[in-house]
Amino acid sequence: MTDQWWADVRQRVEAAGAGPASSKVFGALGHKWVLEDPLTQGELAELEAQIGVRLPEEYRGFLLHVGAGGAGPAYGLFPVRRVQGRWRWEGDGADLADLSRLAEPFPDQGPDPDLVNDVLAQRPEEEDFDDIEDFDDAIEAWDERWEAVMFAPERTAGAIVISHLGCAQREWLIISGSHRGTIWSDCRVDDVDLAPLLHEDGTPVRFARWYTDWLEKAERTALSTP
């Protein structure tokens, strides 16, 4: 993606934020239409040296020409900041990403289906217990087993959390591996596995389209007459 893709995006975000109906855009009360300053080439180089991998080109362009985070899809694009000499992404759930594993390829496959089905088959049912406290203990133990399968750290190696949709639902940007540059949905809190966002033609959604599609929809709302 060329730098021209991002040429006027910051100005468009600022104009939408000043629009008469800007507060009606979903998530605007969270990000408040604020974009952080772009990174310098030196800061980006320092970030990539720390994580040990070059970020996807579309995202690199955004960081250099639009901002390090802020206004964006849902409650905003998680900003990347230098804190006490180390770079990190900040936001609700950003710490789910293991920054020491970003150079590892994001896995092509999810957990073993047989293992998932085995854990699901063992889910306790309330009618099987005479004492509600015994059921609560059993379901708590089951939840721990389920989370160990679905939220295993290796499942999101090579990826960062970039946005929070509310109710513990998030979106990830894949940094490494065959899915590099694509956006994935994370609704594991609702027992729905990680899945790539797809266009109507079935092709994966990449960062630039993810962001500019949001901006186009936001502009239609924010710039409309209340």
Short mmCIF file of C-alpha atoms in Angstrom, two decimals:
data_model
loop_
_atom_site.label_atom_id
_atom_site.label_comp_id
_atom_site.label_asym_id
_atom_site.label_seq_id
_atom_site.Cartn_x
_atom_site.Cartn_y
_atom_site.Cartn_z
CA MET A 1 0.00 0.00 0.00
CA THR A 2 1.46 3.36 -1.01
CA ASP A 3 1.70 6.29 1.35
CA GLN A 4 -0.84 8.15 -0.81
CA TRP A 5 -3.54 5.87 0.62
CA TRP A 6 -3.21 7.73 3.92
CA ALA A 7 -2.60 11.22 2.51
CA ASP A 8 -5.82 12.88 3.69
CA VAL A 9 -7.09 10.39 6.26
CA ARG A 10 -6.07 12.37 9.32
CA GLN A 11 -7.82 15.47 7.96
CA ARG A 12 -10.93 13.44 7.16
CA VAL A 13 -11.06 12.06 10.70
CA GLU A 14 -10.72 15.56 12.14
CA ALA A 15 -13.48 16.87 9.85
CA ALA A 16 -15.79 14.00 10.81
CA GLY A 17 -15.11 14.68 14.48
CA ALA A 18 -16.23 18.27 13.98
CA GLY A 19 -19.35 17.18 12.12
CA PRO A 20 -22.84 18.04 13.41
CA ALA A 21 -23.70 14.42 14.21
CA SER A 22 -20.24 13.16 15.21
CA SER A 23 -21.47 11.99 18.62
CA LYS A 24 -23.85 9.55 16.92
CA VAL A 25 -21.02 7.44 15.51
CA PHE A 26 -20.70 4.23 17.50
CA GLY A 27 -17.74 4.37 19.87
CA ALA A 28 -17.15 8.10 19.45
CA LEU A 29 -17.70 8.73 23.15
CA GLY A 30 -14.76 6.39 23.74
CA HIS A 31 -12.15 7.67 21.28
CA LYS A 32 -13.58 11.23 21.18
CA TRP A 33 -12.27 11.60 17.61
CA VAL A 34 -8.75 12.13 18.92
CA LEU A 35 -5.80 10.80 16.91
CA GLU A 36 -2.41 10.52 18.54
CA ASP A 37 0.63 11.97 16.79
CA PRO A 38 2.16 9.79 14.07
CA LEU A 39 5.35 7.92 14.86
CA THR A 40 8.63 9.12 13.44
CA GLN A 41 10.71 6.80 11.29
CA GLY A 42 13.09 6.44 14.22
CA GLU A 43 10.31 5.53 16.65
CA LEU A 44 8.89 2.97 14.24
CA ALA A 45 12.33 1.44 13.76
CA GLU A 46 12.77 1.26 17.53
CA LEU A 47 9.36 -0.41 17.94
CA GLU A 48 10.08 -3.00 15.27
CA ALA A 49 13.53 -3.70 16.71
CA GLN A 50 11.91 -4.36 20.09
CA ILE A 51 9.27 -6.77 18.79
CA GLY A 52 11.65 -8.42 16.33
CA VAL A 53 9.47 -8.18 13.23
CA ARG A 54 8.48 -5.64 10.58
CA LEU A 55 4.87 -4.56 10.93
CA PRO A 56 2.47 -5.03 7.98
CA GLU A 57 2.95 -2.29 5.36
CA GLU A 58 -0.55 -0.83 5.56
CA TYR A 59 -0.32 -0.50 9.33
CA ARG A 60 3.19 0.97 9.10
CA GLY A 61 1.86 3.61 6.73
CA PHE A 62 -0.93 4.47 9.13
CA LEU A 63 1.46 4.83 12.06
CA LEU A 64 3.74 7.12 10.06
CA HIS A 65 1.17 9.27 8.26
CA VAL A 66 -2.06 9.23 10.31
CA GLY A 67 -1.36 8.50 13.97
CA ALA A 68 -0.14 6.03 16.55
CA GLY A 69 -3.75 5.20 17.41
CA GLY A 70 -6.97 6.82 18.55
CA ALA A 71 -10.14 7.45 16.56
CA GLY A 72 -11.12 4.40 14.59
CA PRO A 73 -13.44 1.39 14.38
CA ALA A 74 -15.61 0.65 17.41
CA TYR A 75 -14.07 2.31 20.49
CA GLY A 76 -10.96 3.28 18.59
CA LEU A 77 -7.64 1.96 17.36
CA PHE A 78 -5.42 0.93 20.27
CA PRO A 79 -2.45 3.32 20.47
CA VAL A 80 1.13 2.08 20.58
CA ARG A 81 3.19 4.05 23.08
CA ARG A 82 6.62 4.05 24.61
CA VAL A 83 6.23 3.52 28.37
CA GLN A 84 9.33 3.54 30.57
CA GLY A 85 11.52 2.95 27.56
CA ARG A 86 9.51 0.03 26.13
CA TRP A 87 6.85 0.04 23.42
CA ARG A 88 3.43 -1.46 24.02
CA TRP A 89 -0.14 -1.29 22.75
CA GLU A 90 -2.66 0.08 25.23
CA GLY A 91 -6.39 -0.61 25.46
CA ASP A 92 -8.98 -2.94 26.96
CA GLY A 93 -7.49 -6.38 26.32
CA ALA A 94 -4.28 -5.22 24.65
CA ASP A 95 -2.34 -7.25 27.21
CA LEU A 96 -3.80 -10.46 25.72
CA ALA A 97 -1.10 -10.16 23.07
CA ASP A 98 2.32 -11.54 24.02
CA LEU A 99 4.77 -8.95 22.71
CA SER A 100 7.62 -11.42 23.03
CA ARG A 101 5.97 -13.71 20.44
CA LEU A 102 5.07 -11.27 17.66
CA ALA A 103 7.76 -12.64 15.35
CA GLU A 104 6.23 -16.13 15.58
CA PRO A 105 3.77 -17.02 12.81
CA PHE A 106 0.11 -16.75 13.71
CA PRO A 107 -1.25 -20.32 13.63
CA ASP A 108 -3.10 -21.44 10.51
CA GLN A 109 -5.40 -23.69 12.52
CA GLY A 110 -7.36 -23.37 15.74
CA PRO A 111 -7.40 -25.89 18.59
CA ASP A 112 -7.79 -29.60 17.94
CA PRO A 113 -11.53 -30.11 17.20
CA ASP A 114 -11.50 -33.40 19.12
CA LEU A 115 -10.12 -31.60 22.17
CA VAL A 116 -12.73 -28.84 21.87
CA ASN A 117 -15.56 -31.35 21.53
CA ASP A 118 -14.24 -33.36 24.47
CA VAL A 119 -14.20 -30.30 26.74
CA LEU A 120 -17.65 -29.19 25.53
CA ALA A 121 -19.04 -32.66 26.24
CA GLN A 122 -17.86 -32.39 29.83
CA ARG A 123 -19.66 -29.12 30.52
CA PRO A 124 -21.68 -29.54 33.75
CA GLU A 125 -25.45 -29.18 33.65
CA GLU A 126 -27.28 -27.65 36.59
CA GLU A 127 -29.91 -30.42 36.67
CA ASP A 128 -27.18 -32.95 37.42
CA PHE A 129 -26.48 -31.36 40.82
CA ASP A 130 -28.57 -31.35 43.98
CA ASP A 131 -26.62 -28.47 45.49
CA ILE A 132 -26.23 -25.21 43.55
CA GLU A 133 -22.87 -24.58 45.22
CA ASP A 134 -21.57 -27.90 43.88
CA PHE A 135 -22.74 -26.89 40.41
CA ASP A 136 -21.05 -23.48 40.73
CA ASP A 137 -17.79 -25.18 41.70
CA ALA A 138 -18.06 -27.60 38.78
CA ILE A 139 -18.83 -24.91 36.21
CA GLU A 140 -15.95 -22.78 37.51
CA ALA A 141 -13.55 -25.71 37.08
CA TRP A 142 -14.94 -26.35 33.60
CA ASP A 143 -14.52 -22.69 32.64
CA GLU A 144 -10.85 -22.95 33.55
CA ARG A 145 -10.41 -25.97 31.27
CA TRP A 146 -12.29 -24.26 28.44
CA GLU A 147 -10.24 -21.07 28.71
CA ALA A 148 -7.02 -23.10 28.74
CA VAL A 149 -8.03 -24.46 25.32
CA MET A 150 -9.53 -21.35 23.74
CA PHE A 151 -7.20 -18.71 25.24
CA ALA A 152 -3.92 -20.62 25.04
CA PRO A 153 -1.18 -17.98 24.42
CA GLU A 154 0.15 -19.80 21.36
CA ARG A 155 -3.20 -19.29 19.63
CA THR A 156 -2.51 -15.57 19.21
CA ALA A 157 1.24 -15.60 18.67
CA GLY A 158 2.16 -13.17 15.91
CA ALA A 159 -0.85 -10.90 16.51
CA ILE A 160 -1.83 -7.75 18.42
CA VAL A 161 -5.19 -6.59 19.75
CA ILE A 162 -6.10 -3.35 17.99
CA SER A 163 -9.72 -2.62 18.89
CA HIS A 164 -12.37 -3.32 21.53
CA LEU A 165 -15.99 -3.78 20.46
CA GLY A 166 -17.47 -3.90 23.95
CA CYS A 167 -18.57 -6.88 26.06
CA ALA A 168 -15.04 -8.39 25.87
CA GLN A 169 -15.22 -8.74 22.08
CA ARG A 170 -12.07 -7.57 20.28
CA GLU A 171 -10.29 -7.47 16.93
CA TRP A 172 -6.72 -8.51 16.19
CA LEU A 173 -4.20 -7.52 13.53
CA ILE A 174 -2.03 -10.40 12.39
CA ILE A 175 1.63 -9.40 12.31
CA SER A 176 3.41 -12.61 11.27
CA GLY A 177 2.69 -15.74 9.27
CA SER A 178 0.51 -16.52 6.27
CA HIS A 179 -2.33 -14.29 7.53
CA ARG A 180 -0.08 -11.25 7.98
CA GLY A 181 -1.91 -7.95 7.57
CA THR A 182 -5.42 -9.32 8.06
CA ILE A 183 -7.97 -8.52 10.77
CA TRP A 184 -9.50 -11.27 12.92
CA SER A 185 -12.57 -11.19 15.14
CA ASP A 186 -12.30 -12.42 18.72
CA CYS A 187 -15.63 -13.39 20.28
CA ARG A 188 -14.23 -16.19 22.41
CA VAL A 189 -16.00 -14.70 25.42
CA ASP A 190 -19.21 -15.92 23.72
CA ASP A 191 -17.66 -19.33 22.92
CA VAL A 192 -17.14 -18.30 19.27
CA ASP A 193 -13.65 -19.03 18.03
CA LEU A 194 -11.23 -16.58 16.44
CA ALA A 195 -12.16 -15.96 12.81
CA PRO A 196 -10.93 -13.71 9.98
CA LEU A 197 -13.07 -10.76 8.94
CA LEU A 198 -14.14 -11.32 5.33
CA HIS A 199 -15.43 -9.15 2.51
CA GLU A 200 -18.62 -10.16 0.70
CA ASP A 201 -16.52 -11.99 -1.90
CA GLY A 202 -14.88 -14.08 0.83
CA THR A 203 -11.48 -12.38 0.71
CA PRO A 204 -9.90 -11.40 4.04
CA VAL A 205 -10.20 -7.85 5.33
CA ARG A 206 -6.82 -6.13 5.54
CA PHE A 207 -5.90 -3.19 7.76
CA ALA A 208 -6.30 -0.34 5.25
CA ARG A 209 -9.77 -1.37 4.13
CA TRP A 210 -10.76 -2.12 7.73
CA TYR A 211 -9.92 1.44 8.74
CA THR A 212 -11.12 3.35 5.64
CA ASP A 213 -14.39 1.41 5.43
CA TRP A 214 -15.05 2.53 9.00
CA LEU A 215 -14.13 6.12 8.13
CA GLU A 216 -16.46 6.24 5.13
CA LYS A 217 -19.39 4.99 7.22
CA ALA A 218 -18.48 7.34 10.07
CA GLU A 219 -18.39 10.30 7.71
CA ARG A 220 -21.86 9.54 6.42
CA THR A 221 -23.20 9.67 9.96
CA ALA A 222 -21.05 12.44 11.44
CA LEU A 223 -21.47 14.87 8.56
CA SER A 224 -25.22 14.39 8.21
CA THR A 225 -27.74 16.91 9.46
CA PRO A 226 -28.93 15.91 12.97
#
